[in-house]
mmCIF file with all atom_site columns, C-alpha atoms in Angstrom:
data_model
loop_
_atom_site.group_PDB
_atom_site.id
_atom_site.type_symbol
_atom_site.label_atom_id
_atom_site.label_alt_id
_atom_site.label_comp_id
_atom_site.label_asym_id
_atom_site.label_entity_id
_atom_site.label_seq_id
_atom_site.pdbx_PDB_ins_code
_atom_site.Cartn_x
_atom_site.Cartn_y
_atom_site.Cartn_z
_atom_site.occupancy
_atom_site.B_iso_or_equiv
_atom_site.pdbx_formal_charge
_atom_site.auth_seq_id
_atom_site.auth_comp_id
_atom_site.auth_asym_id
_atom_site.auth_atom_id
_atom_site.pdbx_PDB_model_num
ATOM 1   C CA . UNK A 1 1   ? 0.000   0.000  0.000   1.00 0.00 ? 1082 UNK A CA 1
ATOM 2   C CA . UNK A 1 2   ? 1.151   3.533  -0.785  1.00 0.00 ? 1083 UNK A CA 1
ATOM 3   C CA . UNK A 1 3   ? 0.187   6.731  1.051   1.00 0.00 ? 1084 UNK A CA 1
ATOM 4   C CA . UNK A 1 4   ? -1.233  9.186  -1.497  1.00 0.00 ? 1085 UNK A CA 1
ATOM 5   C CA . UNK A 1 5   ? -2.755  12.688 -1.343  1.00 0.00 ? 1086 UNK A CA 1
ATOM 6   C CA . UNK A 1 6   ? -6.491  12.301 -0.786  1.00 0.00 ? 1087 UNK A CA 1
ATOM 7   C CA . UNK A 1 7   ? -7.434  15.995 -0.852  1.00 0.00 ? 1088 UNK A CA 1
ATOM 8   C CA . UNK A 1 8   ? -5.827  19.318 -0.048  1.00 0.00 ? 1089 UNK A CA 1
ATOM 9   C CA . UNK A 1 9   ? -6.750  22.785 1.221   1.00 0.00 ? 1090 UNK A CA 1
ATOM 10  C CA . UNK A 1 10  ? -3.898  24.996 -0.009  1.00 0.00 ? 1091 UNK A CA 1
ATOM 11  C CA . UNK A 1 11  ? -3.397  28.476 1.412   1.00 0.00 ? 1092 UNK A CA 1
ATOM 12  C CA . UNK A 1 12  ? -6.306  28.470 3.848   1.00 0.00 ? 1093 UNK A CA 1
ATOM 13  C CA . UNK A 1 13  ? -5.847  31.058 6.643   1.00 0.00 ? 1094 UNK A CA 1
ATOM 14  C CA . UNK A 1 14  ? -6.099  30.365 10.354  1.00 0.00 ? 1095 UNK A CA 1
ATOM 15  C CA . UNK A 1 15  ? -9.137  32.216 11.737  1.00 0.00 ? 1096 UNK A CA 1
ATOM 16  C CA . UNK A 1 16  ? -8.605  31.311 15.393  1.00 0.00 ? 1097 UNK A CA 1
ATOM 17  C CA . UNK A 1 17  ? -6.266  29.411 17.718  1.00 0.00 ? 1098 UNK A CA 1
ATOM 18  C CA . UNK A 1 18  ? -8.103  27.942 20.711  1.00 0.00 ? 1099 UNK A CA 1
ATOM 19  C CA . UNK A 1 19  ? -5.658  26.492 23.236  1.00 0.00 ? 1100 UNK A CA 1
ATOM 20  C CA . UNK A 1 20  ? -8.423  25.550 25.717  1.00 0.00 ? 1101 UNK A CA 1
ATOM 21  C CA . UNK A 1 21  ? -10.388 23.250 23.387  1.00 0.00 ? 1102 UNK A CA 1
ATOM 22  C CA . UNK A 1 22  ? -9.438  19.562 23.636  1.00 0.00 ? 1103 UNK A CA 1
ATOM 23  C CA . UNK A 1 23  ? -7.723  19.153 20.295  1.00 0.00 ? 1104 UNK A CA 1
ATOM 24  C CA . UNK A 1 24  ? -8.253  18.963 16.539  1.00 0.00 ? 1105 UNK A CA 1
ATOM 25  C CA . UNK A 1 25  ? -8.768  21.446 13.713  1.00 0.00 ? 1106 UNK A CA 1
ATOM 26  C CA . UNK A 1 26  ? -12.217 22.915 13.055  1.00 0.00 ? 1107 UNK A CA 1
ATOM 27  C CA . UNK A 1 27  ? -12.997 23.448 9.360   1.00 0.00 ? 1108 UNK A CA 1
ATOM 28  C CA . UNK A 1 28  ? -15.949 24.634 7.294   1.00 0.00 ? 1109 UNK A CA 1
ATOM 29  C CA . UNK A 1 29  ? -17.896 21.548 6.087   1.00 0.00 ? 1110 UNK A CA 1
ATOM 30  C CA . UNK A 1 30  ? -18.214 23.104 2.602   1.00 0.00 ? 1111 UNK A CA 1
ATOM 31  C CA . UNK A 1 31  ? -14.410 23.193 2.248   1.00 0.00 ? 1112 UNK A CA 1
ATOM 32  C CA . UNK A 1 32  ? -14.005 19.653 3.584   1.00 0.00 ? 1113 UNK A CA 1
ATOM 33  C CA . UNK A 1 33  ? -16.662 18.192 1.303   1.00 0.00 ? 1114 UNK A CA 1
ATOM 34  C CA . UNK A 1 34  ? -15.199 19.904 -1.767  1.00 0.00 ? 1115 UNK A CA 1
ATOM 35  C CA . UNK A 1 35  ? -11.742 18.467 -0.970  1.00 0.00 ? 1116 UNK A CA 1
ATOM 36  C CA . UNK A 1 36  ? -13.001 15.024 0.067   1.00 0.00 ? 1117 UNK A CA 1
ATOM 37  C CA . UNK A 1 37  ? -11.892 15.433 3.705   1.00 0.00 ? 1118 UNK A CA 1
ATOM 38  C CA . UNK A 1 38  ? -14.073 13.596 6.217   1.00 0.00 ? 1119 UNK A CA 1
ATOM 39  C CA . UNK A 1 39  ? -14.989 14.498 9.808   1.00 0.00 ? 1120 UNK A CA 1
ATOM 40  C CA . UNK A 1 40  ? -12.599 12.813 12.292  1.00 0.00 ? 1121 UNK A CA 1
ATOM 41  C CA . UNK A 1 41  ? -10.111 12.139 9.486   1.00 0.00 ? 1122 UNK A CA 1
ATOM 42  C CA . UNK A 1 42  ? -6.471  12.714 10.390  1.00 0.00 ? 1123 UNK A CA 1
ATOM 43  C CA . UNK A 1 43  ? -4.789  15.403 8.305   1.00 0.00 ? 1124 UNK A CA 1
ATOM 44  C CA . UNK A 1 44  ? -1.301  16.776 8.039   1.00 0.00 ? 1125 UNK A CA 1
ATOM 45  C CA . UNK A 1 45  ? -0.960  20.529 8.468   1.00 0.00 ? 1126 UNK A CA 1
ATOM 46  C CA . UNK A 1 46  ? 1.941   22.581 7.143   1.00 0.00 ? 1127 UNK A CA 1
ATOM 47  C CA . UNK A 1 47  ? 2.219   26.209 8.264   1.00 0.00 ? 1128 UNK A CA 1
ATOM 48  C CA . UNK A 1 48  ? 3.628   28.300 5.407   1.00 0.00 ? 1129 UNK A CA 1
ATOM 49  C CA . UNK A 1 49  ? 4.444   31.180 7.789   1.00 0.00 ? 1130 UNK A CA 1
ATOM 50  C CA . UNK A 1 50  ? 6.389   29.302 10.470  1.00 0.00 ? 1131 UNK A CA 1
ATOM 51  C CA . UNK A 1 51  ? 7.305   26.008 8.823   1.00 0.00 ? 1132 UNK A CA 1
ATOM 52  C CA . UNK A 1 52  ? 5.558   24.076 11.621  1.00 0.00 ? 1133 UNK A CA 1
ATOM 53  C CA . UNK A 1 53  ? 4.266   20.633 10.629  1.00 0.00 ? 1134 UNK A CA 1
ATOM 54  C CA . UNK A 1 54  ? 1.692   18.714 12.634  1.00 0.00 ? 1135 UNK A CA 1
ATOM 55  C CA . UNK A 1 55  ? -1.002  16.091 12.458  1.00 0.00 ? 1136 UNK A CA 1
ATOM 56  C CA . UNK A 1 56  ? -4.466  16.205 14.003  1.00 0.00 ? 1137 UNK A CA 1
ATOM 57  C CA . UNK A 1 57  ? -8.049  15.239 13.189  1.00 0.00 ? 1138 UNK A CA 1
ATOM 58  C CA . UNK A 1 58  ? -10.850 17.262 11.610  1.00 0.00 ? 1139 UNK A CA 1
ATOM 59  C CA . UNK A 1 59  ? -14.037 18.383 13.284  1.00 0.00 ? 1140 UNK A CA 1
ATOM 60  C CA . UNK A 1 60  ? -16.679 20.300 11.377  1.00 0.00 ? 1141 UNK A CA 1
ATOM 61  C CA . UNK A 1 61  ? -17.541 23.875 12.245  1.00 0.00 ? 1142 UNK A CA 1
ATOM 62  C CA . UNK A 1 62  ? -20.402 26.005 11.028  1.00 0.00 ? 1143 UNK A CA 1
ATOM 63  C CA . UNK A 1 63  ? -21.228 25.566 7.348   1.00 0.00 ? 1144 UNK A CA 1
ATOM 64  C CA . UNK A 1 64  ? -20.333 28.652 5.317   1.00 0.00 ? 1145 UNK A CA 1
ATOM 65  C CA . UNK A 1 65  ? -18.206 30.148 8.122   1.00 0.00 ? 1146 UNK A CA 1
ATOM 66  C CA . UNK A 1 66  ? -14.875 29.760 6.252   1.00 0.00 ? 1147 UNK A CA 1
ATOM 67  C CA . UNK A 1 67  ? -13.373 28.814 9.628   1.00 0.00 ? 1148 UNK A CA 1
ATOM 68  C CA . UNK A 1 68  ? -9.974  27.253 10.165  1.00 0.00 ? 1149 UNK A CA 1
ATOM 69  C CA . UNK A 1 69  ? -9.491  26.925 13.929  1.00 0.00 ? 1150 UNK A CA 1
ATOM 70  C CA . UNK A 1 70  ? -6.531  25.156 15.506  1.00 0.00 ? 1151 UNK A CA 1
ATOM 71  C CA . UNK A 1 71  ? -7.491  23.639 18.854  1.00 0.00 ? 1152 UNK A CA 1
ATOM 72  C CA . UNK A 1 72  ? -5.596  22.326 21.873  1.00 0.00 ? 1153 UNK A CA 1
ATOM 73  C CA . UNK A 1 73  ? -1.858  21.736 21.429  1.00 0.00 ? 1154 UNK A CA 1
ATOM 74  C CA . UNK A 1 74  ? -2.114  22.552 17.701  1.00 0.00 ? 1155 UNK A CA 1
ATOM 75  C CA . UNK A 1 75  ? -3.112  26.113 18.674  1.00 0.00 ? 1156 UNK A CA 1
ATOM 76  C CA . UNK A 1 76  ? 0.486   26.700 19.811  1.00 0.00 ? 1157 UNK A CA 1
ATOM 77  C CA . UNK A 1 77  ? 1.778   26.116 16.263  1.00 0.00 ? 1158 UNK A CA 1
ATOM 78  C CA . UNK A 1 78  ? -0.387  28.600 14.366  1.00 0.00 ? 1159 UNK A CA 1
ATOM 79  C CA . UNK A 1 79  ? -1.567  32.193 14.732  1.00 0.00 ? 1160 UNK A CA 1
ATOM 80  C CA . UNK A 1 80  ? -4.663  33.794 13.202  1.00 0.00 ? 1161 UNK A CA 1
ATOM 81  C CA . UNK A 1 81  ? -3.773  34.865 9.670   1.00 0.00 ? 1162 UNK A CA 1
ATOM 82  C CA . UNK A 1 82  ? -1.143  32.140 9.138   1.00 0.00 ? 1163 UNK A CA 1
ATOM 83  C CA . UNK A 1 83  ? -1.421  30.427 5.771   1.00 0.00 ? 1164 UNK A CA 1
ATOM 84  C CA . UNK A 1 84  ? -1.731  26.624 5.939   1.00 0.00 ? 1165 UNK A CA 1
ATOM 85  C CA . UNK A 1 85  ? -1.665  23.617 3.674   1.00 0.00 ? 1166 UNK A CA 1
ATOM 86  C CA . UNK A 1 86  ? -3.975  20.892 4.993   1.00 0.00 ? 1167 UNK A CA 1
ATOM 87  C CA . UNK A 1 87  ? -3.609  17.500 3.350   1.00 0.00 ? 1168 UNK A CA 1
ATOM 88  C CA . UNK A 1 88  ? -5.530  14.271 3.824   1.00 0.00 ? 1169 UNK A CA 1
ATOM 89  C CA . UNK A 1 89  ? -4.077  10.924 2.787   1.00 0.00 ? 1170 UNK A CA 1
ATOM 90  C CA . UNK A 1 90  ? -5.422  7.663  1.476   1.00 0.00 ? 1171 UNK A CA 1
ATOM 91  C CA . UNK A 1 91  ? -3.738  4.300  1.075   1.00 0.00 ? 1172 UNK A CA 1
ATOM 92  C CA . UNK A 1 92  ? -3.918  2.551  -2.284  1.00 0.00 ? 1173 UNK A CA 1
ATOM 93  C CA . UNK A 1 93  ? -2.179  -0.180 -4.212  1.00 0.00 ? 1174 UNK A CA 1
ATOM 94  C CA . UNK A 1 94  ? 0.345   1.348  -6.625  1.00 0.00 ? 1175 UNK A CA 1
ATOM 95  C CA . UNK A 1 95  ? -1.619  0.448  -9.747  1.00 0.00 ? 1176 UNK A CA 1
ATOM 96  C CA . UNK A 1 96  ? -4.695  2.294  -8.419  1.00 0.00 ? 1177 UNK A CA 1
ATOM 97  C CA . UNK A 1 97  ? -2.979  5.689  -8.709  1.00 0.00 ? 1178 UNK A CA 1
ATOM 98  C CA . UNK A 1 98  ? -4.397  6.277  -12.200 1.00 0.00 ? 1179 UNK A CA 1
ATOM 99  C CA . UNK A 1 99  ? -7.945  5.847  -10.842 1.00 0.00 ? 1180 UNK A CA 1
ATOM 100 C CA . UNK A 1 100 ? -7.555  8.782  -8.432  1.00 0.00 ? 1181 UNK A CA 1
ATOM 101 C CA . UNK A 1 101 ? -8.162  12.465 -8.971  1.00 0.00 ? 1182 UNK A CA 1
ATOM 102 C CA . UNK A 1 102 ? -7.618  14.223 -5.623  1.00 0.00 ? 1183 UNK A CA 1
ATOM 103 C CA . UNK A 1 103 ? -9.166  17.675 -5.213  1.00 0.00 ? 1184 UNK A CA 1
ATOM 104 C CA . UNK A 1 104 ? -7.003  20.675 -4.352  1.00 0.00 ? 1185 UNK A CA 1
ATOM 105 C CA . UNK A 1 105 ? -8.692  23.902 -3.263  1.00 0.00 ? 1186 UNK A CA 1
ATOM 106 C CA . UNK A 1 106 ? -6.795  27.199 -3.155  1.00 0.00 ? 1187 UNK A CA 1
ATOM 107 C CA . UNK A 1 107 ? -7.943  30.159 -1.076  1.00 0.00 ? 1188 UNK A CA 1
ATOM 108 C CA . UNK A 1 108 ? -7.836  33.944 -0.868  1.00 0.00 ? 1189 UNK A CA 1
ATOM 109 C CA . UNK A 1 109 ? -7.118  35.839 2.362   1.00 0.00 ? 1190 UNK A CA 1
ATOM 110 C CA . UNK A 1 110 ? -10.794 35.553 3.466   1.00 0.00 ? 1191 UNK A CA 1
ATOM 111 C CA . UNK A 1 111 ? -10.832 31.756 2.950   1.00 0.00 ? 1192 UNK A CA 1
ATOM 112 C CA . UNK A 1 112 ? -12.962 31.970 -0.165  1.00 0.00 ? 1193 UNK A CA 1
ATOM 113 C CA . UNK A 1 113 ? -12.174 29.215 -2.661  1.00 0.00 ? 1194 UNK A CA 1
ATOM 114 C CA . UNK A 1 114 ? -10.206 30.711 -5.569  1.00 0.00 ? 1195 UNK A CA 1
ATOM 115 C CA . UNK A 1 115 ? -9.463  27.539 -7.560  1.00 0.00 ? 1196 UNK A CA 1
ATOM 116 C CA . UNK A 1 116 ? -10.754 23.988 -7.612  1.00 0.00 ? 1197 UNK A CA 1
ATOM 117 C CA . UNK A 1 117 ? -8.000  21.845 -9.067  1.00 0.00 ? 1198 UNK A CA 1
ATOM 118 C CA . UNK A 1 118 ? -7.443  18.114 -9.532  1.00 0.00 ? 1199 UNK A CA 1
ATOM 119 C CA . UNK A 1 119 ? -4.270  16.055 -9.545  1.00 0.00 ? 1200 UNK A CA 1
ATOM 120 C CA . UNK A 1 120 ? -4.102  13.433 -12.263 1.00 0.00 ? 1201 UNK A CA 1
ATOM 121 C CA . UNK A 1 121 ? -1.675  10.579 -12.830 1.00 0.00 ? 1202 UNK A CA 1
ATOM 122 C CA . UNK A 1 122 ? -1.696  8.281  -15.829 1.00 0.00 ? 1203 UNK A CA 1
ATOM 123 C CA . UNK A 1 123 ? 0.569   5.495  -16.919 1.00 0.00 ? 1204 UNK A CA 1
ATOM 124 C CA . UNK A 1 124 ? 1.653   5.137  -20.550 1.00 0.00 ? 1205 UNK A CA 1
ATOM 125 C CA . UNK A 1 125 ? 2.194   1.901  -22.500 1.00 0.00 ? 1206 UNK A CA 1
ATOM 126 C CA . UNK A 1 126 ? 5.835   1.753  -21.324 1.00 0.00 ? 1207 UNK A CA 1
ATOM 127 C CA . UNK A 1 127 ? 4.720   1.920  -17.676 1.00 0.00 ? 1208 UNK A CA 1
ATOM 128 C CA . UNK A 1 128 ? 5.972   5.488  -17.131 1.00 0.00 ? 1209 UNK A CA 1
ATOM 129 C CA . UNK A 1 129 ? 3.927   7.823  -14.959 1.00 0.00 ? 1210 UNK A CA 1
ATOM 130 C CA . UNK A 1 130 ? 2.687   11.217 -16.165 1.00 0.00 ? 1211 UNK A CA 1
ATOM 131 C CA . UNK A 1 131 ? 1.441   13.829 -13.699 1.00 0.00 ? 1212 UNK A CA 1
ATOM 132 C CA . UNK A 1 132 ? -0.891  16.737 -14.424 1.00 0.00 ? 1213 UNK A CA 1
ATOM 133 C CA . UNK A 1 133 ? -2.673  19.478 -12.513 1.00 0.00 ? 1214 UNK A CA 1
ATOM 134 C CA . UNK A 1 134 ? -6.104  20.128 -14.024 1.00 0.00 ? 1215 UNK A CA 1
ATOM 135 C CA . UNK A 1 135 ? -8.355  23.159 -13.615 1.00 0.00 ? 1216 UNK A CA 1
ATOM 136 C CA . UNK A 1 136 ? -12.150 22.973 -13.305 1.00 0.00 ? 1217 UNK A CA 1
ATOM 137 C CA . UNK A 1 137 ? -12.576 22.618 -17.064 1.00 0.00 ? 1218 UNK A CA 1
ATOM 138 C CA . UNK A 1 138 ? -10.060 19.743 -17.201 1.00 0.00 ? 1219 UNK A CA 1
ATOM 139 C CA . UNK A 1 139 ? -7.343  21.842 -18.865 1.00 0.00 ? 1220 UNK A CA 1
ATOM 140 C CA . UNK A 1 140 ? -3.750  21.119 -17.884 1.00 0.00 ? 1221 UNK A CA 1
ATOM 141 C CA . UNK A 1 141 ? -1.977  23.794 -15.863 1.00 0.00 ? 1222 UNK A CA 1
ATOM 142 C CA . UNK A 1 142 ? 1.781   24.380 -15.890 1.00 0.00 ? 1223 UNK A CA 1
ATOM 143 C CA . UNK A 1 143 ? 3.750   22.472 -13.288 1.00 0.00 ? 1224 UNK A CA 1
ATOM 144 C CA . UNK A 1 144 ? 6.546   24.390 -11.594 1.00 0.00 ? 1225 UNK A CA 1
ATOM 145 C CA . UNK A 1 145 ? 9.878   22.855 -12.561 1.00 0.00 ? 1226 UNK A CA 1
ATOM 146 C CA . UNK A 1 146 ? 13.422  23.690 -11.595 1.00 0.00 ? 1227 UNK A CA 1
ATOM 147 C CA . UNK A 1 147 ? 15.200  25.861 -14.104 1.00 0.00 ? 1228 UNK A CA 1
ATOM 148 C CA . UNK A 1 148 ? 17.433  23.949 -16.493 1.00 0.00 ? 1229 UNK A CA 1
ATOM 149 C CA . UNK A 1 149 ? 19.694  26.959 -16.980 1.00 0.00 ? 1230 UNK A CA 1
ATOM 150 C CA . UNK A 1 150 ? 23.166  26.418 -15.623 1.00 0.00 ? 1231 UNK A CA 1
ATOM 151 C CA . UNK A 1 151 ? 24.118  28.612 -12.655 1.00 0.00 ? 1232 UNK A CA 1
ATOM 152 C CA . UNK A 1 152 ? 26.189  31.673 -13.457 1.00 0.00 ? 1233 UNK A CA 1
ATOM 153 C CA . UNK A 1 153 ? 29.765  31.483 -12.321 1.00 0.00 ? 1234 UNK A CA 1
ATOM 154 C CA . UNK A 1 154 ? 31.395  34.310 -10.436 1.00 0.00 ? 1235 UNK A CA 1
ATOM 155 C CA . UNK A 1 155 ? 34.266  35.838 -12.380 1.00 0.00 ? 1236 UNK A CA 1
#
């Protein structure tokens, strides 16, 4: 079995950090449903502001609230306004990868969904994998790649 991205909330902002609640992350059910993230599912959280990485489980907040509340110990790792990447995982057999199309939502500073993307993997006749990021219409988007230009040498 391989651990694969199940769904992702990319760039969602922390709306509150509640140290006194007994744990978890509270998210808007609309965002979770659109990304395929389930209540009580464990997710990995990566804080783009601080670099903190943690794991906790999801509880659902008020629908339409755009909330992203870190609770309990997780509240120490994030401040309101911090930009997060929240990723769920699924386990699949390697050959099942081509059957998946995980959702990726991107957000503005008010936690409105800006883009609804999909990851896509296919395997060609030679067994090589091909990865694509697709927009809502199914069009391929550019994938950021390292520059192939050789570094300039100091003279």
